[in-house]
């Protein structure tokens, strides 16, 4: 076979849907025989398992960088950031509506310092401390707080009996109807014997389920294709889903078929989304609404600058 070169469909500012490297190869044990004990073939999706589904996602933004000029330890880095999480409830084939929208704001300092910003009407930045003085560690901590809020919301909605698609991998042990939706591939979980099944997928089809046996928790996973795009490579339009292994293979199989039957119906188009088709229409709409609720970044920055400038001695 001859290798072919392609230009990715995603806008370059959003990275690439494929970011696999040797360092990111799956360290977990993978069992491909939990659903199909034999030759793998593409499986057709079936949307009949759900009349409505809920999508959960979050957005984050660094509003300003901080520096605490400690006379003993020297300058310590910090940041002020806002994040929003929420959900979209979609009645399949009918309308959709936002719910559970929330915004949180954090003021994070490195070196173990805990800032207390001056009060600003309508703005409440909760102080947080990070032991490291590496600016990247502050951003990672900020991102982890958003991901934790997403997980709490997704878990609560799934616990109430909803079928929930949560953006990104899941860390869930309980047998909930919660599906992690992974649109960027950083790990190749399938070896050369099984990966060709992905290239044979057509829109609305999925691979058989495989079990990922991680150290902390086990989860079922499968790949599905959202759309057949012209001039695409073998992984174009492919996403990976995962669900708690505690659900059992029969229920996981039904959810996998449901996901392959439903998600292609809300795949985005390239003329309206730079991450099409993986950034689903309900998720894109939720992101837009959450960013609106974060507030105008220029106004927030001016408010922070004015407020802190008026009281530069901040208790640490």
Short mmCIF file of N, CA and C in Angstrom, two decimals, residues 165-258:
data_model
loop_
_atom_site.label_atom_id
_atom_site.label_comp_id
_atom_site.label_asym_id
_atom_site.label_seq_id
_atom_site.Cartn_x
_atom_site.Cartn_y
_atom_site.Cartn_z
N UNK A 165 -24.05 12.64 26.89
CA UNK A 165 -22.79 12.67 26.16
C UNK A 165 -21.95 13.78 26.77
N UNK A 166 -20.83 13.42 27.39
CA UNK A 166 -19.95 14.39 28.03
C UNK A 166 -18.71 14.58 27.16
N UNK A 167 -18.35 15.83 26.92
CA UNK A 167 -17.20 16.11 26.07
C UNK A 167 -15.92 15.63 26.75
N UNK A 168 -15.16 14.79 26.06
CA UNK A 168 -13.89 14.30 26.58
C UNK A 168 -14.01 12.94 27.25
N UNK A 169 -12.88 12.36 27.69
CA UNK A 169 -12.89 11.07 28.39
C UNK A 169 -13.64 11.16 29.71
N UNK A 170 -14.05 10.02 30.22
CA UNK A 170 -14.77 9.98 31.50
C UNK A 170 -13.89 9.30 32.55
N UNK A 171 -14.20 9.60 33.80
CA UNK A 171 -13.56 8.94 34.94
C UNK A 171 -14.67 8.48 35.87
N UNK A 172 -15.44 7.55 35.42
CA UNK A 172 -16.66 7.16 36.13
C UNK A 172 -16.66 5.66 36.39
N UNK A 173 -16.92 5.30 37.64
CA UNK A 173 -17.00 3.90 38.04
C UNK A 173 -18.43 3.39 38.12
N UNK A 174 -19.36 4.29 38.43
CA UNK A 174 -20.74 3.87 38.62
C UNK A 174 -21.40 3.48 37.30
N UNK A 175 -22.38 2.57 37.33
CA UNK A 175 -23.05 2.13 36.10
C UNK A 175 -24.08 3.16 35.63
N UNK A 176 -23.60 4.27 35.09
CA UNK A 176 -24.47 5.34 34.62
C UNK A 176 -24.53 5.36 33.10
N UNK A 177 -25.64 5.89 32.56
CA UNK A 177 -25.78 6.04 31.12
C UNK A 177 -25.05 7.32 30.70
N UNK A 178 -23.73 7.26 30.83
CA UNK A 178 -22.86 8.40 30.56
C UNK A 178 -21.83 7.98 29.53
N UNK A 179 -21.78 8.70 28.41
CA UNK A 179 -20.88 8.39 27.31
C UNK A 179 -19.88 9.53 27.16
N UNK A 180 -18.60 9.21 27.23
CA UNK A 180 -17.57 10.19 26.96
C UNK A 180 -17.38 10.33 25.47
N UNK A 181 -17.30 11.58 24.99
CA UNK A 181 -17.20 11.86 23.56
C UNK A 181 -15.83 12.48 23.29
N UNK A 182 -14.96 11.75 22.62
CA UNK A 182 -13.57 12.16 22.42
C UNK A 182 -13.35 12.47 20.94
N UNK A 183 -13.13 13.75 20.62
CA UNK A 183 -13.01 14.14 19.21
C UNK A 183 -11.57 14.33 18.76
N UNK A 184 -10.60 14.36 19.69
CA UNK A 184 -9.19 14.43 19.33
C UNK A 184 -8.52 13.13 19.75
N UNK A 185 -7.86 12.48 18.81
CA UNK A 185 -7.25 11.17 19.06
C UNK A 185 -5.79 11.36 19.47
N UNK A 186 -5.50 11.16 20.74
CA UNK A 186 -4.14 11.28 21.25
C UNK A 186 -3.49 9.93 21.50
N UNK A 187 -4.29 8.88 21.48
CA UNK A 187 -3.80 7.52 21.72
C UNK A 187 -4.43 6.60 20.68
N UNK A 188 -3.64 5.69 20.12
CA UNK A 188 -4.16 4.67 19.23
C UNK A 188 -4.35 3.40 20.05
N UNK A 189 -5.60 3.07 20.35
CA UNK A 189 -5.89 1.92 21.21
C UNK A 189 -5.91 0.60 20.46
N UNK A 190 -5.96 0.64 19.13
CA UNK A 190 -6.07 -0.58 18.35
C UNK A 190 -4.77 -0.87 17.62
N UNK A 191 -4.38 -2.12 17.60
CA UNK A 191 -3.18 -2.51 16.91
C UNK A 191 -3.40 -2.61 15.40
N UNK A 192 -2.36 -2.97 14.67
CA UNK A 192 -2.46 -3.03 13.19
C UNK A 192 -3.46 -4.07 12.69
N UNK A 193 -3.81 -5.05 13.51
CA UNK A 193 -4.78 -6.04 13.07
C UNK A 193 -6.21 -5.50 13.08
N UNK A 194 -6.50 -4.53 13.97
CA UNK A 194 -7.86 -4.05 14.14
C UNK A 194 -8.09 -2.64 13.59
N UNK A 195 -7.04 -1.84 13.52
CA UNK A 195 -7.19 -0.46 13.03
C UNK A 195 -7.82 -0.36 11.65
N UNK A 196 -7.55 -1.29 10.72
CA UNK A 196 -8.20 -1.19 9.40
C UNK A 196 -9.72 -1.17 9.45
N UNK A 197 -10.32 -1.68 10.53
CA UNK A 197 -11.78 -1.63 10.65
C UNK A 197 -12.25 -0.19 10.64
N UNK A 198 -11.48 0.72 11.23
CA UNK A 198 -11.86 2.14 11.27
C UNK A 198 -11.95 2.70 9.86
N UNK A 199 -11.00 2.37 9.00
CA UNK A 199 -11.02 2.90 7.63
C UNK A 199 -12.22 2.41 6.84
N UNK A 200 -12.81 1.28 7.25
CA UNK A 200 -13.96 0.75 6.52
C UNK A 200 -15.29 1.29 7.03
N UNK A 201 -15.25 2.05 8.12
CA UNK A 201 -16.49 2.61 8.66
C UNK A 201 -17.10 3.61 7.69
N UNK A 202 -18.41 3.57 7.56
CA UNK A 202 -19.15 4.61 6.85
C UNK A 202 -19.95 5.41 7.87
N UNK A 203 -20.48 6.55 7.47
CA UNK A 203 -21.24 7.39 8.39
C UNK A 203 -22.37 6.58 9.03
N UNK A 204 -22.45 6.65 10.36
CA UNK A 204 -23.48 5.91 11.08
C UNK A 204 -23.07 4.51 11.45
N UNK A 205 -21.80 4.17 11.25
CA UNK A 205 -21.31 2.85 11.65
C UNK A 205 -20.26 2.99 12.75
N UNK A 206 -20.08 1.91 13.49
CA UNK A 206 -19.12 1.89 14.60
C UNK A 206 -18.29 0.62 14.56
N UNK A 207 -17.19 0.65 15.31
CA UNK A 207 -16.42 -0.58 15.51
C UNK A 207 -17.07 -1.39 16.63
N UNK A 208 -16.72 -2.65 16.74
CA UNK A 208 -17.09 -3.39 17.95
C UNK A 208 -16.47 -2.72 19.18
N UNK A 209 -17.04 -3.02 20.33
CA UNK A 209 -16.56 -2.46 21.59
C UNK A 209 -15.28 -3.17 22.03
N UNK A 210 -14.35 -2.40 22.58
CA UNK A 210 -13.17 -2.98 23.22
C UNK A 210 -13.09 -2.46 24.65
N UNK A 211 -12.50 -3.25 25.52
CA UNK A 211 -12.39 -2.90 26.93
C UNK A 211 -11.00 -2.31 27.20
N UNK A 212 -10.97 -1.12 27.81
CA UNK A 212 -9.72 -0.50 28.23
C UNK A 212 -9.58 -0.73 29.72
N UNK A 213 -8.61 -1.54 30.11
CA UNK A 213 -8.41 -1.87 31.51
C UNK A 213 -7.31 -0.98 32.09
N UNK A 214 -7.70 0.20 32.57
CA UNK A 214 -6.76 1.12 33.18
C UNK A 214 -6.54 0.74 34.64
N UNK A 215 -5.52 1.35 35.25
CA UNK A 215 -5.20 1.02 36.64
C UNK A 215 -6.32 1.41 37.60
N UNK A 216 -6.92 2.59 37.39
CA UNK A 216 -7.91 3.10 38.34
C UNK A 216 -9.32 2.63 38.02
N UNK A 217 -9.64 2.51 36.75
CA UNK A 217 -10.99 2.11 36.38
C UNK A 217 -10.97 1.54 34.98
N UNK A 218 -11.98 0.73 34.68
CA UNK A 218 -12.11 0.13 33.35
C UNK A 218 -13.28 0.79 32.63
N UNK A 219 -13.14 0.87 31.30
CA UNK A 219 -14.22 1.46 30.52
C UNK A 219 -14.30 0.78 29.16
N UNK A 220 -15.52 0.73 28.64
CA UNK A 220 -15.73 0.25 27.29
C UNK A 220 -15.52 1.41 26.31
N UNK A 221 -15.05 1.08 25.12
CA UNK A 221 -14.84 2.13 24.13
C UNK A 221 -15.12 1.60 22.73
N UNK A 222 -15.39 2.53 21.81
CA UNK A 222 -15.64 2.19 20.42
C UNK A 222 -15.42 3.44 19.56
N UNK A 223 -15.11 3.23 18.30
CA UNK A 223 -14.96 4.31 17.32
C UNK A 223 -16.20 4.34 16.44
N UNK A 224 -16.58 5.53 15.99
CA UNK A 224 -17.68 5.66 15.04
C UNK A 224 -17.37 6.80 14.07
N UNK A 225 -17.98 6.70 12.89
CA UNK A 225 -17.78 7.75 11.90
C UNK A 225 -19.03 8.62 11.82
N UNK A 226 -18.80 9.93 11.91
CA UNK A 226 -19.91 10.88 11.88
C UNK A 226 -20.37 11.20 10.47
N UNK A 227 -19.42 11.29 9.53
CA UNK A 227 -19.77 11.71 8.18
C UNK A 227 -18.76 11.15 7.19
N UNK A 228 -19.21 10.96 5.96
CA UNK A 228 -18.32 10.57 4.87
C UNK A 228 -17.93 11.85 4.12
N UNK A 229 -16.70 12.29 4.32
CA UNK A 229 -16.26 13.55 3.74
C UNK A 229 -15.43 13.30 2.48
N UNK A 230 -15.67 14.04 1.41
CA UNK A 230 -14.86 13.88 0.21
C UNK A 230 -13.41 14.29 0.48
N UNK A 231 -12.50 13.58 -0.10
CA UNK A 231 -11.07 13.87 0.02
C UNK A 231 -10.55 13.66 1.45
N UNK A 232 -11.25 12.91 2.28
CA UNK A 232 -10.80 12.65 3.64
C UNK A 232 -9.94 11.41 3.72
N UNK A 233 -9.12 11.34 4.79
CA UNK A 233 -8.32 10.14 5.01
C UNK A 233 -9.13 9.12 5.82
N UNK A 234 -8.49 8.02 6.19
CA UNK A 234 -9.24 6.91 6.79
C UNK A 234 -9.82 7.24 8.16
N UNK A 235 -9.29 8.27 8.86
CA UNK A 235 -9.81 8.64 10.17
C UNK A 235 -10.60 9.95 10.13
N UNK A 236 -10.82 10.52 8.97
CA UNK A 236 -11.58 11.76 8.87
C UNK A 236 -13.02 11.55 9.33
N UNK A 237 -13.48 12.41 10.23
CA UNK A 237 -14.85 12.29 10.72
C UNK A 237 -15.06 11.19 11.73
N UNK A 238 -13.98 10.65 12.27
CA UNK A 238 -14.08 9.56 13.26
C UNK A 238 -13.91 10.12 14.66
N UNK A 239 -14.74 9.68 15.59
CA UNK A 239 -14.62 10.02 17.01
C UNK A 239 -14.58 8.72 17.81
N UNK A 240 -14.16 8.86 19.04
CA UNK A 240 -14.15 7.70 19.95
C UNK A 240 -15.08 7.98 21.11
N UNK A 241 -15.85 6.98 21.49
CA UNK A 241 -16.76 7.09 22.64
C UNK A 241 -16.34 6.08 23.70
N UNK A 242 -16.70 6.36 24.95
CA UNK A 242 -16.43 5.42 26.02
C UNK A 242 -17.52 5.49 27.07
N UNK A 243 -17.72 4.38 27.78
CA UNK A 243 -18.75 4.26 28.80
C UNK A 243 -18.21 3.43 29.94
N UNK A 244 -18.77 3.59 31.15
CA UNK A 244 -18.28 2.81 32.30
C UNK A 244 -18.44 1.31 32.07
N UNK A 245 -17.39 0.56 32.39
CA UNK A 245 -17.47 -0.89 32.23
C UNK A 245 -18.48 -1.51 33.18
N UNK A 246 -18.79 -0.79 34.25
CA UNK A 246 -19.76 -1.31 35.23
C UNK A 246 -21.16 -1.42 34.65
N UNK A 247 -21.41 -0.82 33.47
CA UNK A 247 -22.73 -0.96 32.84
C UNK A 247 -22.99 -2.40 32.39
N UNK A 248 -21.94 -3.13 32.09
CA UNK A 248 -22.11 -4.46 31.50
C UNK A 248 -22.11 -4.36 29.99
N UNK A 249 -21.68 -5.41 29.32
CA UNK A 249 -21.48 -5.35 27.88
C UNK A 249 -22.81 -5.23 27.12
N UNK A 250 -23.89 -5.81 27.62
CA UNK A 250 -25.16 -5.74 26.88
C UNK A 250 -25.68 -4.31 26.80
N UNK A 251 -25.68 -3.61 27.93
CA UNK A 251 -26.15 -2.23 27.90
C UNK A 251 -25.16 -1.33 27.16
N UNK A 252 -23.88 -1.58 27.33
CA UNK A 252 -22.89 -0.79 26.61
C UNK A 252 -23.06 -0.97 25.09
N UNK A 253 -23.38 -2.18 24.65
CA UNK A 253 -23.59 -2.45 23.23
C UNK A 253 -24.78 -1.66 22.70
N UNK A 254 -25.85 -1.60 23.50
CA UNK A 254 -27.01 -0.82 23.07
C UNK A 254 -26.67 0.67 22.98
N UNK A 255 -25.93 1.18 23.96
CA UNK A 255 -25.55 2.59 23.94
C UNK A 255 -24.62 2.89 22.77
N UNK A 256 -23.71 1.98 22.47
CA UNK A 256 -22.79 2.18 21.35
C UNK A 256 -23.56 2.26 20.03
N UNK A 257 -24.53 1.36 19.83
CA UNK A 257 -25.33 1.39 18.62
C UNK A 257 -26.18 2.65 18.56
N UNK A 258 -26.68 3.07 19.71
CA UNK A 258 -27.47 4.31 19.78
C UNK A 258 -26.61 5.51 19.41
#
